[in-house]
């Protein structure tokens, strides 16, 4: 268990009437091996199970007393982190190392992909798919113009594969945006 820094201990409220205390949120963040958390990520880590609204309330309280800070990124993603005093901005030294060593595809899990929750990982895959479809389209077009048989029965198969891959990537991107929109509306099981 990670020791809570004294400067945090002095600021947090010890209200035991709350199902989720400020102290528990801070301990959960300090014990983890990651520097940033979304509300859903923290909700999944804390015990007892509490709603998204409860986690949001504790984070807001911690932000008001300058223990937790936030960064908001495009697509309205807000990440919360302990506002470490020894860091230049806004990461702890461990956080800087963690962010530079991990790519979105390293973090992408099968569950994150199938549930369309890992936005950055899915968009990275979609971008790679778009680039591959562009390459297939260019190869197909060159082979068609030059009359070169690229090892397929028909040069148009490269073009068909390019359009198929482009369509799949486009559907995946649209599906991810719809899933994010539904999650932001909080229609399924949130407080």
mmCIF file of C-alpha atoms in Angstrom:
data_model
loop_
_atom_site.group_PDB
_atom_site.id
_atom_site.type_symbol
_atom_site.label_atom_id
_atom_site.label_comp_id
_atom_site.label_asym_id
_atom_site.label_seq_id
_atom_site.Cartn_x
_atom_site.Cartn_y
_atom_site.Cartn_z
ATOM 1 C CA UNK A 1 0.000 0.000 0.000
ATOM 2 C CA UNK A 2 1.351 3.377 -1.031
ATOM 3 C CA UNK A 3 1.867 5.959 1.692
ATOM 4 C CA UNK A 4 -0.351 9.024 1.325
ATOM 5 C CA UNK A 5 1.812 12.168 1.247
ATOM 6 C CA UNK A 6 1.485 14.429 4.274
ATOM 7 C CA UNK A 7 0.332 17.413 2.211
ATOM 8 C CA UNK A 8 -2.627 15.346 0.979
ATOM 9 C CA UNK A 9 -3.390 13.963 4.457
ATOM 10 C CA UNK A 10 -3.699 17.520 5.765
ATOM 11 C CA UNK A 11 -6.251 18.522 3.114
ATOM 12 C CA UNK A 12 -8.666 15.612 2.736
ATOM 13 C CA UNK A 13 -11.972 15.377 4.557
ATOM 14 C CA UNK A 14 -12.431 12.298 6.760
ATOM 15 C CA UNK A 15 -16.233 12.182 6.325
ATOM 16 C CA UNK A 16 -17.030 8.518 7.024
ATOM 17 C CA UNK A 17 -20.712 9.036 6.188
ATOM 18 C CA UNK A 18 -19.859 8.876 2.485
ATOM 19 C CA UNK A 19 -19.898 5.473 0.828
ATOM 20 C CA UNK A 20 -16.737 6.507 -0.999
ATOM 21 C CA UNK A 21 -14.330 8.746 0.901
ATOM 22 C CA UNK A 22 -11.835 11.223 -0.494
ATOM 23 C CA UNK A 23 -9.093 9.247 1.223
ATOM 24 C CA UNK A 24 -10.082 6.054 -0.585
ATOM 25 C CA UNK A 25 -10.068 7.789 -3.972
ATOM 26 C CA UNK A 26 -6.579 9.201 -3.288
ATOM 27 C CA UNK A 27 -5.272 5.823 -2.078
ATOM 28 C CA UNK A 28 -6.675 4.115 -5.172
ATOM 29 C CA UNK A 29 -4.963 6.645 -7.442
ATOM 30 C CA UNK A 30 -1.643 6.398 -5.604
ATOM 31 C CA UNK A 31 -1.615 2.582 -5.586
ATOM 32 C CA UNK A 32 -2.196 2.295 -9.313
ATOM 33 C CA UNK A 33 0.598 2.058 -11.835
ATOM 34 C CA UNK A 34 -0.888 4.762 -14.032
ATOM 35 C CA UNK A 35 -0.844 8.554 -13.701
ATOM 36 C CA UNK A 36 -4.219 9.500 -15.239
ATOM 37 C CA UNK A 37 -7.741 8.188 -14.667
ATOM 38 C CA UNK A 38 -11.086 8.767 -16.252
ATOM 39 C CA UNK A 39 -14.125 8.607 -14.007
ATOM 40 C CA UNK A 40 -15.012 5.169 -15.384
ATOM 41 C CA UNK A 41 -11.498 3.847 -14.754
ATOM 42 C CA UNK A 42 -11.618 4.994 -11.140
ATOM 43 C CA UNK A 43 -15.134 3.645 -10.724
ATOM 44 C CA UNK A 44 -13.903 0.218 -11.836
ATOM 45 C CA UNK A 45 -11.031 0.270 -9.316
ATOM 46 C CA UNK A 46 -12.730 1.488 -6.141
ATOM 47 C CA UNK A 47 -14.497 -0.790 -3.700
ATOM 48 C CA UNK A 48 -17.291 -0.851 -2.642
ATOM 49 C CA UNK A 49 -18.986 -0.522 -5.990
ATOM 50 C CA UNK A 50 -20.334 2.990 -6.352
ATOM 51 C CA UNK A 51 -21.935 4.907 -9.171
ATOM 52 C CA UNK A 52 -20.225 7.207 -11.611
ATOM 53 C CA UNK A 53 -21.842 10.230 -9.950
ATOM 54 C CA UNK A 54 -20.344 9.352 -6.562
ATOM 55 C CA UNK A 55 -16.856 9.066 -8.052
ATOM 56 C CA UNK A 56 -17.372 12.360 -9.905
ATOM 57 C CA UNK A 57 -18.450 14.074 -6.642
ATOM 58 C CA UNK A 58 -15.341 12.885 -4.728
ATOM 59 C CA UNK A 59 -13.064 13.952 -7.586
ATOM 60 C CA UNK A 60 -14.721 17.375 -7.685
ATOM 61 C CA UNK A 61 -14.188 17.757 -3.928
ATOM 62 C CA UNK A 62 -10.536 16.728 -4.276
ATOM 63 C CA UNK A 63 -10.098 19.157 -7.138
ATOM 64 C CA UNK A 64 -11.519 21.995 -5.026
ATOM 65 C CA UNK A 65 -8.873 21.385 -2.338
ATOM 66 C CA UNK A 66 -6.044 21.143 -4.922
ATOM 67 C CA UNK A 67 -5.258 17.477 -4.409
ATOM 68 C CA UNK A 68 -6.515 16.359 -7.810
ATOM 69 C CA UNK A 69 -6.192 18.231 -11.096
ATOM 70 C CA UNK A 70 -7.672 17.550 -14.522
ATOM 71 C CA UNK A 71 -6.729 17.634 -18.163
ATOM 72 C CA UNK A 72 -9.434 17.769 -20.808
ATOM 73 C CA UNK A 73 -8.588 16.376 -24.213
ATOM 74 C CA UNK A 74 -10.356 16.515 -27.574
ATOM 75 C CA UNK A 75 -13.593 14.533 -27.777
ATOM 76 C CA UNK A 76 -14.418 15.751 -24.243
ATOM 77 C CA UNK A 77 -12.268 13.197 -22.436
ATOM 78 C CA UNK A 78 -11.382 14.423 -18.951
ATOM 79 C CA UNK A 79 -8.584 12.719 -17.067
ATOM 80 C CA UNK A 80 -7.883 13.174 -13.363
ATOM 81 C CA UNK A 81 -4.494 12.950 -11.671
ATOM 82 C CA UNK A 82 -2.874 13.637 -8.317
ATOM 83 C CA UNK A 83 -1.411 17.122 -8.521
ATOM 84 C CA UNK A 84 2.135 16.124 -7.499
ATOM 85 C CA UNK A 85 4.208 19.000 -6.251
ATOM 86 C CA UNK A 86 7.508 17.573 -7.491
ATOM 87 C CA UNK A 87 6.407 17.464 -11.116
ATOM 88 C CA UNK A 88 6.934 20.205 -13.659
ATOM 89 C CA UNK A 89 3.564 19.729 -15.365
ATOM 90 C CA UNK A 90 1.156 17.920 -14.506
ATOM 91 C CA UNK A 91 2.651 14.447 -14.220
ATOM 92 C CA UNK A 92 4.624 12.729 -11.558
ATOM 93 C CA UNK A 93 7.978 11.426 -12.795
ATOM 94 C CA UNK A 94 6.462 7.915 -12.883
ATOM 95 C CA UNK A 95 3.566 9.223 -14.955
ATOM 96 C CA UNK A 96 5.881 10.714 -17.552
ATOM 97 C CA UNK A 97 7.645 7.377 -17.957
ATOM 98 C CA UNK A 98 4.362 5.487 -18.217
ATOM 99 C CA UNK A 99 2.949 7.744 -20.914
ATOM 100 C CA UNK A 100 6.059 7.741 -23.075
ATOM 101 C CA UNK A 101 6.491 3.974 -22.982
ATOM 102 C CA UNK A 102 2.966 2.990 -23.969
ATOM 103 C CA UNK A 103 1.265 3.341 -27.333
ATOM 104 C CA UNK A 104 -2.517 3.240 -27.802
ATOM 105 C CA UNK A 105 -2.237 -0.204 -29.378
ATOM 106 C CA UNK A 106 -0.298 -1.502 -26.353
ATOM 107 C CA UNK A 107 -3.262 -0.601 -24.155
ATOM 108 C CA UNK A 108 -5.972 -1.872 -26.522
ATOM 109 C CA UNK A 109 -7.618 -4.975 -25.109
ATOM 110 C CA UNK A 110 -10.110 -7.297 -26.734
ATOM 111 C CA UNK A 111 -12.760 -6.091 -24.291
ATOM 112 C CA UNK A 112 -11.932 -2.434 -25.008
ATOM 113 C CA UNK A 113 -12.202 -3.122 -28.732
ATOM 114 C CA UNK A 114 -15.417 -5.165 -28.630
ATOM 115 C CA UNK A 115 -17.185 -2.707 -26.328
ATOM 116 C CA UNK A 116 -15.778 0.280 -28.273
ATOM 117 C CA UNK A 117 -14.528 1.841 -25.022
ATOM 118 C CA UNK A 118 -10.865 2.344 -25.904
ATOM 119 C CA UNK A 119 -11.325 5.398 -28.091
ATOM 120 C CA UNK A 120 -7.654 6.091 -28.731
ATOM 121 C CA UNK A 121 -6.808 2.472 -29.547
ATOM 122 C CA UNK A 122 -9.753 2.113 -31.927
ATOM 123 C CA UNK A 123 -8.921 5.353 -33.692
ATOM 124 C CA UNK A 124 -5.325 4.207 -34.083
ATOM 125 C CA UNK A 125 -6.563 0.998 -35.717
ATOM 126 C CA UNK A 126 -8.932 2.952 -37.955
ATOM 127 C CA UNK A 127 -6.141 5.288 -39.042
ATOM 128 C CA UNK A 128 -3.903 2.313 -39.866
ATOM 129 C CA UNK A 129 -6.776 0.752 -41.812
ATOM 130 C CA UNK A 130 -7.338 3.955 -43.779
ATOM 131 C CA UNK A 131 -3.635 4.106 -44.618
ATOM 132 C CA UNK A 132 -3.601 0.461 -45.696
ATOM 133 C CA UNK A 133 -6.683 0.974 -47.870
ATOM 134 C CA UNK A 134 -4.954 3.961 -49.509
ATOM 135 C CA UNK A 135 -1.908 1.791 -50.196
ATOM 136 C CA UNK A 136 -4.080 -0.999 -51.671
ATOM 137 C CA UNK A 137 -5.949 1.514 -53.796
ATOM 138 C CA UNK A 138 -2.685 2.992 -55.106
ATOM 139 C CA UNK A 139 -1.231 -0.450 -55.884
ATOM 140 C CA UNK A 140 -4.444 -1.491 -57.608
ATOM 141 C CA UNK A 141 -4.574 1.702 -59.644
ATOM 142 C CA UNK A 142 -0.921 1.402 -60.706
ATOM 143 C CA UNK A 143 -1.363 -2.272 -61.615
ATOM 144 C CA UNK A 144 -4.503 -1.450 -63.593
ATOM 145 C CA UNK A 145 -2.857 1.397 -65.491
ATOM 146 C CA UNK A 146 0.341 -0.547 -66.232
ATOM 147 C CA UNK A 147 -1.494 -3.758 -67.009
ATOM 148 C CA UNK A 148 0.655 -5.636 -64.489
ATOM 149 C CA UNK A 149 -0.747 -8.793 -62.931
ATOM 150 C CA UNK A 150 -0.059 -8.374 -59.216
ATOM 151 C CA UNK A 151 -0.406 -12.063 -58.451
ATOM 152 C CA UNK A 152 -4.183 -11.964 -58.393
ATOM 153 C CA UNK A 153 -6.633 -13.110 -61.002
ATOM 154 C CA UNK A 154 -7.729 -9.548 -61.512
ATOM 155 C CA UNK A 155 -6.144 -6.200 -60.730
ATOM 156 C CA UNK A 156 -9.502 -4.938 -59.618
ATOM 157 C CA UNK A 157 -9.298 -7.211 -56.558
ATOM 158 C CA UNK A 158 -6.784 -4.846 -55.027
ATOM 159 C CA UNK A 159 -9.219 -2.000 -55.626
ATOM 160 C CA UNK A 160 -12.096 -4.034 -54.186
ATOM 161 C CA UNK A 161 -10.006 -4.901 -51.090
ATOM 162 C CA UNK A 162 -9.127 -1.212 -50.672
ATOM 163 C CA UNK A 163 -12.777 -0.177 -50.770
ATOM 164 C CA UNK A 164 -13.803 -3.032 -48.447
ATOM 165 C CA UNK A 165 -11.139 -2.111 -45.901
ATOM 166 C CA UNK A 166 -12.080 1.566 -46.137
ATOM 167 C CA UNK A 167 -15.744 0.682 -45.520
ATOM 168 C CA UNK A 168 -14.924 -1.502 -42.509
ATOM 169 C CA UNK A 169 -12.756 1.236 -40.985
ATOM 170 C CA UNK A 170 -15.438 3.834 -41.596
ATOM 171 C CA UNK A 171 -18.084 1.630 -39.930
ATOM 172 C CA UNK A 172 -15.776 1.010 -36.963
ATOM 173 C CA UNK A 173 -15.174 4.735 -36.559
ATOM 174 C CA UNK A 174 -18.894 5.523 -36.765
ATOM 175 C CA UNK A 175 -19.687 2.707 -34.303
ATOM 176 C CA UNK A 176 -17.123 4.026 -31.824
ATOM 177 C CA UNK A 177 -18.560 7.546 -32.034
ATOM 178 C CA UNK A 178 -22.122 6.291 -31.526
ATOM 179 C CA UNK A 179 -21.003 4.179 -28.534
ATOM 180 C CA UNK A 180 -19.206 7.199 -27.021
ATOM 181 C CA UNK A 181 -22.263 9.373 -27.582
ATOM 182 C CA UNK A 182 -24.489 6.813 -25.822
ATOM 183 C CA UNK A 183 -22.026 6.521 -22.905
ATOM 184 C CA UNK A 184 -21.903 10.318 -22.576
ATOM 185 C CA UNK A 185 -25.711 10.408 -22.426
ATOM 186 C CA UNK A 186 -25.422 7.901 -19.546
ATOM 187 C CA UNK A 187 -28.437 5.866 -20.647
ATOM 188 C CA UNK A 188 -27.243 2.552 -19.276
ATOM 189 C CA UNK A 189 -26.934 2.207 -15.529
ATOM 190 C CA UNK A 190 -25.411 5.467 -14.387
ATOM 191 C CA UNK A 191 -26.636 7.699 -11.607
#
